[in-house]
Amino acid sequence: MKRFIFLGAPGTGKGTQASVLALKYDLPQISTGDILRKAVAEGTDLGKKAKQIMDSGGLVSDDIILGLIEKRLQEPDAQKGFIFDGFPRTIKQAQDLDALLSGADGISGVVYFQVDEEEIVQRLTSRRTCGQCGLNYNTITDPPPADFKCRVCGGAVIQRDDDKESTVRNRMVVYNEKTAPLVKYYQDHDKLYAVDGSQPVEIVRQQIIDYMNRF
Ligand code: AP5
């Protein structure tokens, strides 16, 4: 069974690769960021709690996230494996996940995306996203249509509130403090596969495919 975690700072390409590889391997892409953004858009209690934290670049509490994951893992499509995109994000989340999957061996592997901070800031501040289907655009390399309607679903293309430069910088601080320790955690469990995420998208993808095919 393929059970993968895509780990890395904001903007390193986790979502870009996970969306395509989930289709290739017929696995669900489980993005806690997407689940939270949907809750915010729907105005649920969870969404109301999460919005302010997300807009500031902080992390939603471990308890809330674990509740979401526990529920998501019970759905039928997650029984065949999964790609976690942006989860876990703290040591506590990783330990709780291990407990849910009966130990760190329940994970096939962890793909760790490495990209320089300045490139990340440039990527995220120029990212635009379809609010409906989630497709990413980039004002420099892949601009959205002039009317800002998504070329796939027609939804409105917007800038995510947390992609403004000051919030991106704060997300990096939070990443370095809370999430970066997971690199050692998974290294110690012999699960980590590092990829240079600053290479072109197709090259990064092929390296991940070569890795995922080992399982
Ligand atoms: P989340 O949605 O998970 O955001 P993130 O991890 O910060 O990830 P991003 O979506 O910004 O980046 P990505 O690595 O997926 O990059 P992408 O492929 O889009 O989380 C948002 C918020 O929700 C968090 O801040 C937190 O508040 C909360 N949250 C979520 N999960 C949580 C959890 N587990 N615990 C607590 N709180 C949680 O690419 C970025 C850009 O780069 C795009 O424009 C793309 O086109 C471009 N790009 C991608 N690859 C390349 C490449 N190889 N070369 C050039 N450009 C590239």
mmCIF file of C-alpha atoms and ligand atoms in Angstrom:
data_model
loop_
_atom_site.group_PDB
_atom_site.id
_atom_site.type_symbol
_atom_site.label_atom_id
_atom_site.label_comp_id
_atom_site.label_asym_id
_atom_site.label_seq_id
_atom_site.Cartn_x
_atom_site.Cartn_y
_atom_site.Cartn_z
ATOM 1 C CA MET A 1 0.000 0.000 0.000
ATOM 2 C CA LYS A 2 1.294 3.469 -0.871
ATOM 3 C CA ARG A 3 1.069 5.835 2.089
ATOM 4 C CA PHE A 4 3.126 8.961 1.493
ATOM 5 C CA ILE A 5 3.735 12.272 3.212
ATOM 6 C CA PHE A 6 4.812 15.327 1.187
ATOM 7 C CA LEU A 7 6.796 17.511 3.587
ATOM 8 C CA GLY A 8 8.311 20.935 2.986
ATOM 9 C CA ALA A 9 8.010 24.649 3.582
ATOM 10 C CA PRO A 10 5.094 26.597 2.066
ATOM 11 C CA GLY A 11 5.443 27.013 -1.680
ATOM 12 C CA THR A 12 7.936 24.218 -2.261
ATOM 13 C CA GLY A 13 5.600 22.428 -4.697
ATOM 14 C CA LYS A 14 3.884 19.813 -2.507
ATOM 15 C CA GLY A 15 0.389 20.543 -3.828
ATOM 16 C CA THR A 16 1.550 20.859 -7.452
ATOM 17 C CA GLN A 17 3.076 17.384 -7.358
ATOM 18 C CA ALA A 18 0.504 15.741 -5.072
ATOM 19 C CA SER A 19 -2.437 16.659 -7.320
ATOM 20 C CA VAL A 20 -0.882 14.949 -10.356
ATOM 21 C CA LEU A 21 0.606 11.957 -8.533
ATOM 22 C CA ALA A 22 -2.647 11.262 -6.694
ATOM 23 C CA LEU A 23 -4.282 10.807 -10.111
ATOM 24 C CA LYS A 24 -1.396 8.714 -11.422
ATOM 25 C CA TYR A 25 -1.492 6.281 -8.497
ATOM 26 C CA ASP A 26 -5.255 6.533 -7.879
ATOM 27 C CA LEU A 27 -4.720 7.723 -4.320
ATOM 28 C CA PRO A 28 -6.542 10.504 -2.459
ATOM 29 C CA GLN A 29 -4.565 13.722 -2.030
ATOM 30 C CA ILE A 30 -5.277 14.691 1.562
ATOM 31 C CA SER A 31 -4.421 18.354 2.084
ATOM 32 C CA THR A 32 -5.260 19.764 5.507
ATOM 33 C CA GLY A 33 -4.890 23.261 3.983
ATOM 34 C CA ASP A 34 -7.586 22.457 1.376
ATOM 35 C CA ILE A 35 -9.897 20.956 4.028
ATOM 36 C CA LEU A 36 -9.500 24.088 6.167
ATOM 37 C CA ARG A 37 -9.992 26.485 3.231
ATOM 38 C CA LYS A 38 -13.217 24.651 2.319
ATOM 39 C CA ALA A 39 -14.446 25.042 5.915
ATOM 40 C CA VAL A 40 -13.612 28.768 5.795
ATOM 41 C CA ALA A 41 -15.464 29.188 2.475
ATOM 42 C CA GLU A 42 -18.515 27.354 3.863
ATOM 43 C CA GLY A 43 -18.459 29.429 7.073
ATOM 44 C CA THR A 44 -18.601 26.367 9.368
ATOM 45 C CA ASP A 45 -17.588 26.567 13.055
ATOM 46 C CA LEU A 46 -14.242 25.038 12.129
ATOM 47 C CA GLY A 47 -13.824 27.585 9.342
ATOM 48 C CA LYS A 48 -14.549 30.473 11.709
ATOM 49 C CA LYS A 49 -11.928 29.190 14.168
ATOM 50 C CA ALA A 50 -9.345 28.535 11.447
ATOM 51 C CA LYS A 51 -9.618 31.700 9.344
ATOM 52 C CA GLN A 52 -7.816 34.129 11.598
ATOM 53 C CA ILE A 53 -5.011 31.675 12.312
ATOM 54 C CA MET A 54 -4.526 30.871 8.625
ATOM 55 C CA ASP A 55 -4.577 34.542 7.599
ATOM 56 C CA SER A 56 -1.803 35.277 10.081
ATOM 57 C CA GLY A 57 0.303 32.331 8.884
ATOM 58 C CA GLY A 58 0.030 30.405 12.171
ATOM 59 C CA LEU A 59 -0.907 26.753 12.659
ATOM 60 C CA VAL A 60 -4.357 25.458 13.530
ATOM 61 C CA SER A 61 -4.303 23.434 16.775
ATOM 62 C CA ASP A 62 -3.048 19.860 16.712
ATOM 63 C CA ASP A 63 -6.299 18.575 18.236
ATOM 64 C CA ILE A 64 -8.442 20.066 15.476
ATOM 65 C CA ILE A 65 -6.128 18.747 12.769
ATOM 66 C CA LEU A 66 -5.998 15.261 14.244
ATOM 67 C CA GLY A 67 -9.792 15.146 14.421
ATOM 68 C CA LEU A 68 -9.961 16.032 10.711
ATOM 69 C CA ILE A 69 -7.404 13.395 9.764
ATOM 70 C CA GLU A 70 -8.944 10.674 11.871
ATOM 71 C CA LYS A 71 -12.275 11.256 10.136
ATOM 72 C CA ARG A 72 -10.725 11.510 6.669
ATOM 73 C CA LEU A 73 -8.803 8.248 7.075
ATOM 74 C CA GLN A 74 -12.063 6.403 7.704
ATOM 75 C CA GLU A 75 -13.401 7.257 4.257
ATOM 76 C CA PRO A 76 -13.393 4.409 1.714
ATOM 77 C CA ASP A 77 -10.905 5.985 -0.705
ATOM 78 C CA ALA A 78 -8.248 6.261 2.036
ATOM 79 C CA GLN A 79 -8.260 2.488 2.568
ATOM 80 C CA LYS A 80 -6.074 1.987 -0.511
ATOM 81 C CA GLY A 81 -3.399 4.498 0.610
ATOM 82 C CA PHE A 82 -2.944 8.274 0.421
ATOM 83 C CA ILE A 83 -0.712 11.255 -0.210
ATOM 84 C CA PHE A 84 -0.672 13.694 2.703
ATOM 85 C CA ASP A 85 0.028 17.207 1.445
ATOM 86 C CA GLY A 86 0.895 19.619 4.280
ATOM 87 C CA PHE A 87 0.255 17.150 7.105
ATOM 88 C CA PRO A 88 1.797 16.420 9.604
ATOM 89 C CA ARG A 89 3.204 19.828 10.503
ATOM 90 C CA THR A 90 4.335 19.329 14.096
ATOM 91 C CA ILE A 91 6.066 16.526 15.988
ATOM 92 C CA LYS A 92 2.834 16.008 17.923
ATOM 93 C CA GLN A 93 0.865 15.528 14.685
ATOM 94 C CA ALA A 94 3.470 13.026 13.459
ATOM 95 C CA GLN A 95 3.318 11.062 16.693
ATOM 96 C CA ASP A 96 -0.476 11.048 16.638
ATOM 97 C CA LEU A 97 -0.405 9.857 13.031
ATOM 98 C CA ASP A 98 1.986 7.045 13.970
ATOM 99 C CA ALA A 99 -0.456 6.018 16.692
ATOM 100 C CA LEU A 100 -3.345 6.025 14.201
ATOM 101 C CA LEU A 101 -1.386 3.905 11.717
ATOM 102 C CA SER A 102 0.157 1.650 14.391
ATOM 103 C CA GLY A 103 3.696 3.040 14.241
ATOM 104 C CA ALA A 104 5.903 5.005 11.842
ATOM 105 C CA ASP A 105 6.220 1.872 9.696
ATOM 106 C CA GLY A 106 2.620 2.499 8.671
ATOM 107 C CA ILE A 107 4.029 5.214 6.377
ATOM 108 C CA SER A 108 5.703 4.121 3.120
ATOM 109 C CA GLY A 109 7.879 7.223 2.824
ATOM 110 C CA VAL A 110 8.212 10.978 3.230
ATOM 111 C CA VAL A 111 9.134 13.170 0.255
ATOM 112 C CA TYR A 112 10.927 16.265 1.533
ATOM 113 C CA PHE A 113 10.868 19.261 -0.861
ATOM 114 C CA GLN A 114 13.860 21.622 -0.534
ATOM 115 C CA VAL A 115 13.711 25.174 -1.973
ATOM 116 C CA ASP A 116 15.519 28.419 -0.954
ATOM 117 C CA GLU A 117 13.489 30.899 1.068
ATOM 118 C CA GLU A 118 13.762 33.773 -1.439
ATOM 119 C CA GLU A 119 12.486 31.554 -4.245
ATOM 120 C CA ILE A 120 9.592 30.489 -2.017
ATOM 121 C CA VAL A 121 8.627 34.112 -1.320
ATOM 122 C CA GLN A 122 8.754 34.902 -5.036
ATOM 123 C CA ARG A 123 6.657 31.823 -5.937
ATOM 124 C CA LEU A 124 3.976 32.457 -3.331
ATOM 125 C CA THR A 125 3.548 36.190 -3.802
ATOM 126 C CA SER A 126 3.086 35.591 -7.549
ATOM 127 C CA ARG A 127 0.738 32.606 -7.080
ATOM 128 C CA ARG A 128 -2.933 33.020 -7.970
ATOM 129 C CA THR A 129 -5.463 30.283 -7.228
ATOM 130 C CA CYS A 130 -8.911 29.342 -8.500
ATOM 131 C CA GLY A 131 -11.224 29.712 -5.506
ATOM 132 C CA GLN A 132 -13.459 26.964 -6.941
ATOM 133 C CA CYS A 133 -11.261 24.095 -8.217
ATOM 134 C CA GLY A 134 -7.928 25.081 -6.615
ATOM 135 C CA LEU A 135 -5.932 25.271 -9.884
ATOM 136 C CA ASN A 136 -2.767 27.336 -9.420
ATOM 137 C CA TYR A 137 -1.604 30.122 -11.723
ATOM 138 C CA ASN A 138 1.480 32.302 -11.505
ATOM 139 C CA THR A 139 1.537 35.960 -12.524
ATOM 140 C CA ILE A 140 5.040 35.531 -14.007
ATOM 141 C CA THR A 141 5.156 32.044 -15.528
ATOM 142 C CA ASP A 142 1.503 31.074 -16.032
ATOM 143 C CA PRO A 143 -0.804 34.131 -15.793
ATOM 144 C CA PRO A 144 -4.560 33.641 -15.316
ATOM 145 C CA PRO A 145 -6.937 34.736 -18.130
ATOM 146 C CA ALA A 146 -7.480 38.508 -18.404
ATOM 147 C CA ASP A 147 -10.998 38.234 -16.898
ATOM 148 C CA PHE A 148 -9.621 36.250 -13.916
ATOM 149 C CA LYS A 149 -11.979 33.337 -14.629
ATOM 150 C CA CYS A 150 -10.389 29.908 -14.278
ATOM 151 C CA ARG A 151 -9.629 28.321 -17.653
ATOM 152 C CA VAL A 152 -10.752 24.910 -16.345
ATOM 153 C CA CYS A 153 -13.901 25.548 -14.287
ATOM 154 C CA GLY A 154 -14.713 29.259 -14.795
ATOM 155 C CA GLY A 155 -14.352 30.015 -11.043
ATOM 156 C CA ALA A 156 -12.857 33.308 -9.827
ATOM 157 C CA VAL A 157 -9.043 33.365 -9.742
ATOM 158 C CA ILE A 158 -7.838 35.110 -6.596
ATOM 159 C CA GLN A 159 -4.758 35.662 -4.427
ATOM 160 C CA ARG A 160 -4.902 33.551 -1.240
ATOM 161 C CA ASP A 161 -5.032 35.826 1.824
ATOM 162 C CA ASP A 162 -1.961 34.054 3.222
ATOM 163 C CA ASP A 163 0.079 34.647 0.034
ATOM 164 C CA LYS A 164 0.730 38.339 0.853
ATOM 165 C CA GLU A 165 4.450 38.858 1.490
ATOM 166 C CA SER A 166 4.298 39.618 5.249
ATOM 167 C CA THR A 167 2.180 36.512 5.862
ATOM 168 C CA VAL A 168 4.445 34.365 3.695
ATOM 169 C CA ARG A 169 7.447 35.497 5.802
ATOM 170 C CA ASN A 170 5.556 34.576 8.975
ATOM 171 C CA ARG A 171 4.620 31.173 7.526
ATOM 172 C CA MET A 172 8.352 30.562 6.993
ATOM 173 C CA VAL A 173 9.130 31.451 10.623
ATOM 174 C CA VAL A 174 6.383 29.078 11.796
ATOM 175 C CA TYR A 175 7.633 26.374 9.419
ATOM 176 C CA ASN A 176 11.222 26.635 10.691
ATOM 177 C CA GLU A 177 10.124 26.489 14.293
ATOM 178 C CA LYS A 178 7.340 23.872 14.215
ATOM 179 C CA THR A 179 7.600 21.794 11.045
ATOM 180 C CA ALA A 180 11.298 21.639 10.129
ATOM 181 C CA PRO A 181 12.022 19.293 13.116
ATOM 182 C CA LEU A 182 10.006 16.648 11.235
ATOM 183 C CA VAL A 183 12.920 16.265 8.811
ATOM 184 C CA LYS A 184 15.043 14.723 11.573
ATOM 185 C CA TYR A 185 12.042 12.819 12.950
ATOM 186 C CA TYR A 186 11.512 10.975 9.662
ATOM 187 C CA GLN A 187 15.245 10.681 8.998
ATOM 188 C CA ASP A 188 15.561 8.886 12.339
ATOM 189 C CA HIS A 189 12.769 6.540 11.221
ATOM 190 C CA ASP A 190 14.612 5.969 7.933
ATOM 191 C CA LYS A 191 11.655 7.288 5.928
ATOM 192 C CA LEU A 192 12.990 10.518 4.400
ATOM 193 C CA TYR A 193 13.597 11.098 0.681
ATOM 194 C CA ALA A 194 14.876 14.616 -0.113
ATOM 195 C CA VAL A 195 14.225 16.186 -3.501
ATOM 196 C CA ASP A 196 15.549 19.486 -4.885
ATOM 197 C CA GLY A 197 12.231 21.284 -5.409
ATOM 198 C CA SER A 198 13.827 24.180 -7.295
ATOM 199 C CA GLN A 199 14.240 22.043 -10.420
ATOM 200 C CA PRO A 200 11.601 22.205 -13.171
ATOM 201 C CA VAL A 201 8.221 20.663 -12.211
ATOM 202 C CA GLU A 202 8.577 17.652 -14.573
ATOM 203 C CA ILE A 203 12.052 16.752 -13.266
ATOM 204 C CA VAL A 204 10.920 16.951 -9.640
ATOM 205 C CA ARG A 205 7.904 14.791 -10.566
ATOM 206 C CA GLN A 206 10.008 12.106 -12.253
ATOM 207 C CA GLN A 207 12.294 11.846 -9.221
ATOM 208 C CA ILE A 208 9.286 11.382 -6.944
ATOM 209 C CA ILE A 209 7.782 8.773 -9.283
ATOM 210 C CA ASP A 210 11.060 6.812 -9.243
ATOM 211 C CA TYR A 211 10.929 6.904 -5.450
ATOM 212 C CA MET A 212 7.222 6.022 -5.114
ATOM 213 C CA ASN A 213 7.609 3.104 -7.522
ATOM 214 C CA ARG A 214 9.885 1.408 -5.011
ATOM 215 C CA PHE A 215 6.877 0.728 -2.767
HETATM 216 P P1 AP5 B 1 -1.437 24.752 3.121
HETATM 217 O O1 AP5 B 1 -2.520 24.972 2.187
HETATM 218 O O2 AP5 B 1 -0.989 23.373 3.428
HETATM 219 O O3 AP5 B 1 -0.238 25.661 2.634
HETATM 220 P P2 AP5 B 1 1.335 25.374 2.609
HETATM 221 O O4 AP5 B 1 1.917 24.154 3.170
HETATM 222 O O5 AP5 B 1 1.826 26.601 3.224
HETATM 223 O O6 AP5 B 1 1.526 25.016 1.184
HETATM 224 P P3 AP5 B 1 1.274 25.824 -0.101
HETATM 225 O O7 AP5 B 1 -0.031 25.397 -0.692
HETATM 226 O O8 AP5 B 1 1.461 27.302 0.099
HETATM 227 O O9 AP5 B 1 2.537 25.351 -0.929
HETATM 228 P P4 AP5 B 1 2.864 24.016 -1.716
HETATM 229 O O10 AP5 B 1 4.113 23.414 -1.178
HETATM 230 O O11 AP5 B 1 1.670 23.121 -1.842
HETATM 231 O O12 AP5 B 1 3.260 24.655 -3.097
HETATM 232 P P5 AP5 B 1 2.460 24.701 -4.492
HETATM 233 O O13 AP5 B 1 2.514 23.364 -5.138
HETATM 234 O O14 AP5 B 1 1.127 25.329 -4.303
HETATM 235 O O15 AP5 B 1 -1.768 25.436 4.532
HETATM 236 C C1 AP5 B 1 -2.326 26.731 4.648
HETATM 237 C C2 AP5 B 1 -2.567 27.052 6.116
HETATM 238 O O16 AP5 B 1 -3.508 26.096 6.675
HETATM 239 C C3 AP5 B 1 -1.336 26.929 7.031
HETATM 240 O O17 AP5 B 1 -0.553 28.117 7.004
HETATM 241 C C4 AP5 B 1 -1.994 26.663 8.390
HETATM 242 O O18 AP5 B 1 -2.522 27.845 8.927
HETATM 243 C C5 AP5 B 1 -3.164 25.767 8.022
HETATM 244 N N1 AP5 B 1 -2.794 24.329 8.060
HETATM 245 C C6 AP5 B 1 -2.761 23.466 6.999
HETATM 246 N N2 AP5 B 1 -2.379 22.244 7.393
HETATM 247 C C7 AP5 B 1 -2.159 22.318 8.747
HETATM 248 C C8 AP5 B 1 -1.723 21.382 9.711
HETATM 249 N N3 AP5 B 1 -1.436 20.095 9.393
HETATM 250 N N4 AP5 B 1 -1.567 21.799 10.989
HETATM 251 C C9 AP5 B 1 -1.877 23.077 11.342
HETATM 252 N N5 AP5 B 1 -2.283 24.028 10.473
HETATM 253 C C10 AP5 B 1 -2.433 23.644 9.175
HETATM 254 O O19 AP5 B 1 3.425 25.677 -5.311
HETATM 255 C C11 AP5 B 1 3.575 27.026 -4.969
HETATM 256 C C12 AP5 B 1 3.827 27.860 -6.233
HETATM 257 O O20 AP5 B 1 5.060 27.435 -6.823
HETATM 258 C C13 AP5 B 1 2.748 27.680 -7.322
HETATM 259 O O21 AP5 B 1 2.551 28.915 -7.965
HETATM 260 C C14 AP5 B 1 3.367 26.656 -8.280
HETATM 261 O O22 AP5 B 1 2.898 26.827 -9.605
HETATM 262 C C15 AP5 B 1 4.859 26.980 -8.163
HETATM 263 N N6 AP5 B 1 5.727 25.809 -8.357
HETATM 264 C C16 AP5 B 1 5.544 24.546 -7.867
HETATM 265 N N7 AP5 B 1 6.581 23.746 -8.215
HETATM 266 C C17 AP5 B 1 7.441 24.526 -8.940
HETATM 267 C C18 AP5 B 1 8.702 24.284 -9.556
HETATM 268 N N8 AP5 B 1 9.299 23.077 -9.509
HETATM 269 N N9 AP5 B 1 9.303 25.317 -10.183
HETATM 270 C C19 AP5 B 1 8.719 26.557 -10.231
HETATM 271 N N10 AP5 B 1 7.518 26.847 -9.672
HETATM 272 C C20 AP5 B 1 6.893 25.846 -9.018
#
